[in-house]
Amino acid sequence: MTSTKISFRFMFALLVTAFSIYLVFFLNPDGALRILLNLLTFAGIYGLSAIGLNVHFGWTGLLNFGHASFMGVGAYVTLLLMPHAAGREGEVTTTGLPFFAALIIGIIAAALFGLLLGLPAIRLRGDYLAIVTIAAAEIFRLLVRDLESITGGVYGIINYTENFQKYRPLFIDNFSGNLGFSPSQAWVCLAAWVSIFFTVLLLKRLTNSPWGRALRAVREDEDAVRAMGKNAVWLKLQSFMLGAGIAGLSGVLLAFNYGSLETTVFIPLLTFYVWAIMILGGVGTITGPIFGSIIFWVIISETDRLAYLLFENANGQQLAGVRFLLVGVLIMFLMIFRPSGLLGKKEELLLDVK
Amino acid sequence: MSNNLISVNNLKKSFGGLKAVDVQELSFKEGELTSIIGPNGAGKTTFFDLISGFQDADSGSIFLKDKDISNAQPYKIARMGMVRTFQLTKVFDRMTVMENLLFSGSNIKNDSFLRSFIKLNSQKLYESNLREKANEIMNDLNIGHMANSYARELSGGQKKLLELARSIINEPEILLLDEPLAGVNPKLAEDILSLITKLSDSGITILMVEHNIEAVMKISERIVVLAEGSLIADGIPNEIRTDSNVIEAYLGKADE
Amino acid sequence: MLDQLGNGLLLGIIISVASVALSLLYGVTRIVNFAHGEIIALGAIATLFFSSPLDYRVLFLEKFSPLGLNFAISCFLAIVVCGLFGGLLEVFLFRPLRKNDVGNIAVLVVTIGLSILVRHLYLLFATGKVQNFPLELQRRQTYLFFDMTPRNFNVLIAGIIVMIIVGLLLTYTRLGKAMRAVRDSEELSSVSGINSDNIILITWVSSSMLAGLAGIFQATINDVRWNMGFLILLLIFAGTVLGGIGTSFGAMVGGLMIGIMVQVSVGLPFMEGHTEAKNAVALAVMILILLFRPQGIFGKKERIS
Amino acid sequence: MNKTILECNGIAAGYVKGLNILQGVDLVVHEGEIVSIIGPNGAGKSTLLKAIMGLIKVSAGRFYINGIEKTNLSTHKIVTEGIGYVPQVANVFPSLTIEENLEIGAWSVNNKKESIKNIYTNFPMLSERKKDKAGNLSGGQRQILALARALITSPSLLLLDEPSAGLSPVAINEVFDSIKEINDSGVSILLVEQNAKRALAFSDRGYVLDQGRNAYQGKGEELLNDPRVIDLYLGKL
């Protein structure tokens, strides 16, 4: 493995990403920038989540299919701690913590939920862990939906965006006005990419550290890790917590991007989206999910065209159908033909976690 | 039992109805190089699994340095200075040879999340010392040129060497070697044998399971023979070679 | 409570049939099939297509007319379609993956992709409307302790009969024995002269046919939805795990228990007003079982950690 | 000389690509013979049997069954060529009854009922317990069932992988008696054995494998008294 090879892969990923952004401009002569902003906001949020998932699966080999619940815990805890309105009657809670305090508690809550979900991982092999994590995520979703008095249930939570938007710097308003952006979405987008930036910095710092090394050793062979005097269980739990914390942050951002929070956001499909992004970008890489996410969202946003080709006057349902259909094809195709993704190293292609 | 580093009493383990290990009493002295031999299915690897904590015994006790480790977690036993290798070599495939060694050599404090995040100068120093130590060991074992290769690119013999290097980087007191010569070519086997002798001379207590009897006879100070889980002979190589029980266990009797 | 028990039996029989199918496939191929739910939905959707009246243009982009066939014939044809679909999946997707030594985990992710793909094909081509089989409404009657419609009662009886037939087929036919043999050891089966590729193909076909039947049951009792299989998939996993993965008898009982558990939990005191969370109870039970008795209630001890 | 049933020429094979456990093995079995393969652990004895059965891919060399090349034929077809195989572990289907085990063994036989009946006459123990799960049998009984399962196709050659492994001395005697009887009925036997003395005393010829290659071969009695064989097992001083 030489450095020139890495940079070649990196350049390739960069090129594909640039090309997909160019496609947006090419296909949308009008309003390309607005589409791009929307797309980059989602790409940032989902990319961040995929980076967290990569800590689980790519670094530690944990088959986590309950990622949506980490995002959900982060979002719900953060929002409920701040002033908001919830439920059928839109019951208003005026008191609450300031945004940053709530966010930190939300992230910690997500990490602790990661710890809880990580406990089965002590005992269970890969495919069983997949079933348990997806089931636990469903339990979380069903409970949130059912505990209407606290979470707003199916009616969701509203009136919380101001907690975050009041920190919006003035320059965003100025420049959004010029470009026809929604300033609040621009602020969420910026926050997402700043979060990605710092998360990547953090992970870069960790990946080649003794701790990151230890996680990868767990992924490779747990028995050997234990034979070297290292506590593999604790390492797995730490990995679960870190990845879940990152997912929690992305969940909060997702909530602010939507402007209202509903339980239907955190369905298993959300997890599968994040998986698709991770595999596309490259399992085990740090920056891979970023590229993966942008390309993924370009594909998603441009599939509408495909839908209009297939169906005259496609309705929302048909648009969604075509989108998800492509996600399924993408996951299958990548897993079969390029499991290492865009940035993944071929040497790390062994995907058979035990 | 001052100079008995490891001792086991009434150690029993069976799988289903099959008795895998049934050892009344066995102990190993400090500094000794002992080989455990026996025909297939004699329970040698299970014996290793039991004393290194990878399997729990059905009954009986194991003492390491006078501490009861009968049901201790493997990593705790390893931290007490007893490190093992595996019959089927277990290297960290998708990590470089250097990373394999650094991981194994690094202590738990150094591995902590917080330290890894803060990266104090003391940690950087520790890591660079570790790197030096790893380089030394790799050069000693002739895998220095592979330092930056992925472990999975190594040949079977090189993997054995890497596993050995990984086990000794922490300067263990006791080394359990499970078939260190399996699948290794004769030239390399020589090298590994002289390395084992060297380690033994430096004072490390070594227990070794090995099928290459010639090698075992050559380097062992003591040989323990297991058959069907039980101890059938225990002595110096010359005694073992002429022991009728042993010959029978290996070659069987012509008529029974 | 008795009503809930009756509903539980109905749900249980659906999950039971589907769990046996999933467990059969896992036992023989070691594939955790996340697309199992989509085969279930295929059973229902195909039946709807075959049986709906000709002027009933909901299916297929509202361009094609349904076939308006007799309902029983439609069910039969739908099951055949499901078997065919399963067979095609094996031949064109899973067999090549197996021959190329693609790992279990990668195959698991592939089945997830497949599940998303197929499910949204249904959404596109069979529309997202909730639909019903063209069957007349029936009044509830009392059977022993339970109130249910005659049709649902028939489903219950049919389900039990199917389970008995499956059990008998697995126990007494040459093919059933071969499937159990491959499940025990593929290597020993092949040295006994069995072409395990064929057995795996037959397993895919029969598992898919059973899944299709479960879909027809589900749709008869409730309705046809594009995502009906995915909605019930986790309960099927729970049933399979509860009984012990890979044992058909365990899956039958486990599925039944999960169904009853889901419906009866609605009547529990602490669940009052929380009917939405009834599935959560079953899933929680599954997680606990996996943690403390990973081989399930009827499974043999097997290393799964 | 009787006709040749199995001939191996320079067989190389292994489980992982590029790592051959067998590195060129030659071997011949004639009609009616008992041939044993002995050698220290890891010599590749079991691997050789698996390679013959097509359970692992042969990367070099050729097999001939009754004079016709059959290299890399699929396993279930090798069985129909008249070769039976009893693996060392997992040699019965534990969740199937004894009768079902035999029925699976008779998968490719035309007259199944008849052949199972024959087996029952030859092994009355199996007939008595035919409704029992094979998983509930003792080690020796399992081995008998495994032999019976492989015999049901009336093979001309039977490959046995350590039939005495893990058995009590009495059970070993029973198993070896059965093998002898099978041989007397005209079936050639290729036997891998840990118990070298026992195997050699029992065989017409023997092959000694060492590190995936032929080391020595000869008449059973000759090898039995060959000091080089002892050296191979217990080392030279």
Short mmCIF file of C-alpha atoms in Angstrom, two decimals, chain A residues 63 65 120 123-128 130-132 134-136 138-139 142-143 145-147 268-269 272 275 279 311 317-318 321-322 324-325 328-329 331-332 335-336 351-353, chain C residues 26 32 34 61 93 97 103-106 108-110 112-114 116-117 120-121 123-124 128 230 234 237 245 274-277 279-280 283-284 286-287 290-291 294 303-305:
data_model
loop_
_atom_site.label_atom_id
_atom_site.label_comp_id
_atom_site.label_asym_id
_atom_site.label_seq_id
_atom_site.Cartn_x
_atom_site.Cartn_y
_atom_site.Cartn_z
CA LEU A 63 -23.09 -5.48 12.40
CA PHE A 65 -28.73 -2.40 11.88
CA PRO A 120 -25.95 -8.03 23.22
CA ARG A 123 -22.58 -12.53 23.33
CA LEU A 124 -23.86 -12.57 19.79
CA ARG A 125 -22.33 -13.37 16.45
CA GLY A 126 -22.78 -11.11 13.42
CA ASP A 127 -26.10 -12.10 11.89
CA TYR A 128 -27.78 -12.41 15.29
CA ALA A 130 -28.05 -7.61 13.08
CA ILE A 131 -31.45 -8.99 14.08
CA VAL A 132 -31.16 -7.77 17.66
CA ILE A 134 -32.85 -3.81 14.15
CA ALA A 135 -35.39 -5.15 16.63
CA ALA A 136 -34.17 -2.86 19.39
CA GLU A 138 -38.02 -0.88 16.29
CA ILE A 139 -38.79 -1.14 19.98
CA LEU A 142 -42.70 1.96 18.79
CA LEU A 143 -42.21 3.26 22.31
CA ARG A 145 -44.77 6.55 19.03
CA ASP A 146 -46.74 5.19 21.95
CA LEU A 147 -45.56 7.52 24.72
CA PRO A 268 -35.48 0.98 9.42
CA LEU A 269 -35.19 2.47 5.94
CA PHE A 272 -30.52 1.19 5.25
CA TRP A 275 -25.68 1.65 5.18
CA ILE A 279 -20.78 1.00 1.53
CA PHE A 311 -44.62 7.56 -15.17
CA GLN A 317 -45.57 7.92 -3.97
CA GLN A 318 -44.13 6.97 -7.31
CA GLY A 321 -40.85 4.33 -4.98
CA VAL A 322 -38.28 4.99 -7.65
CA PHE A 324 -36.00 3.59 -2.74
CA LEU A 325 -35.90 1.10 -5.56
CA GLY A 328 -32.04 -1.25 -3.02
CA VAL A 329 -30.32 -1.77 -6.35
CA ILE A 331 -26.92 -1.76 -1.99
CA MET A 332 -27.13 -5.05 -3.86
CA MET A 335 -22.22 -5.56 -2.11
CA ILE A 336 -21.84 -7.93 -5.03
CA LEU A 351 -16.20 -8.60 4.60
CA ASP A 352 -16.83 -11.79 6.44
CA VAL A 353 -17.11 -10.60 10.00
CA TYR C 26 -31.72 -20.64 7.14
CA VAL C 32 -30.64 -14.70 7.02
CA PHE C 34 -34.37 -10.06 4.96
CA LEU C 61 -50.18 1.21 -13.16
CA LEU C 93 -28.47 -14.47 -7.38
CA LEU C 97 -22.79 -15.71 -4.68
CA GLY C 103 -19.46 -14.37 3.04
CA ASN C 104 -22.68 -14.73 5.04
CA ILE C 105 -22.65 -11.12 6.12
CA ALA C 106 -22.30 -9.79 2.60
CA LEU C 108 -27.24 -10.68 4.43
CA VAL C 109 -26.68 -7.14 3.20
CA VAL C 110 -27.59 -8.26 -0.32
CA ILE C 112 -31.56 -6.22 2.55
CA GLY C 113 -30.94 -4.49 -0.75
CA LEU C 114 -33.16 -7.03 -2.47
CA ILE C 116 -35.86 -2.68 -0.49
CA LEU C 117 -35.79 -3.10 -4.25
CA HIS C 120 -40.68 -0.58 -3.86
CA LEU C 121 -41.37 -2.39 -7.08
CA LEU C 123 -45.23 0.18 -4.43
CA LEU C 124 -44.73 1.29 -8.01
CA GLY C 128 -49.61 1.94 -2.37
CA PHE C 230 -41.73 -6.02 5.90
CA LEU C 234 -39.33 -8.79 12.59
CA PHE C 237 -37.55 -13.35 13.03
CA ILE C 245 -33.14 -21.09 14.61
CA HIS C 274 -50.46 1.62 24.42
CA THR C 275 -51.72 -0.76 21.78
CA GLU C 276 -49.24 0.54 19.26
CA ALA C 277 -46.39 -0.92 21.26
CA ASN C 279 -45.01 -5.59 18.70
CA ALA C 280 -42.38 -4.16 21.00
CA LEU C 283 -39.36 -8.07 20.00
CA ALA C 284 -38.16 -7.53 23.56
CA MET C 286 -36.83 -12.14 21.29
CA ILE C 287 -33.86 -10.08 22.44
CA LEU C 290 -31.20 -14.43 22.32
CA LEU C 291 -29.26 -13.12 25.28
CA PRO C 294 -29.53 -18.19 22.32
CA ARG C 303 -22.06 -21.66 19.15
CA ILE C 304 -23.53 -18.34 18.12
CA SER C 305 -21.28 -15.91 19.92
#
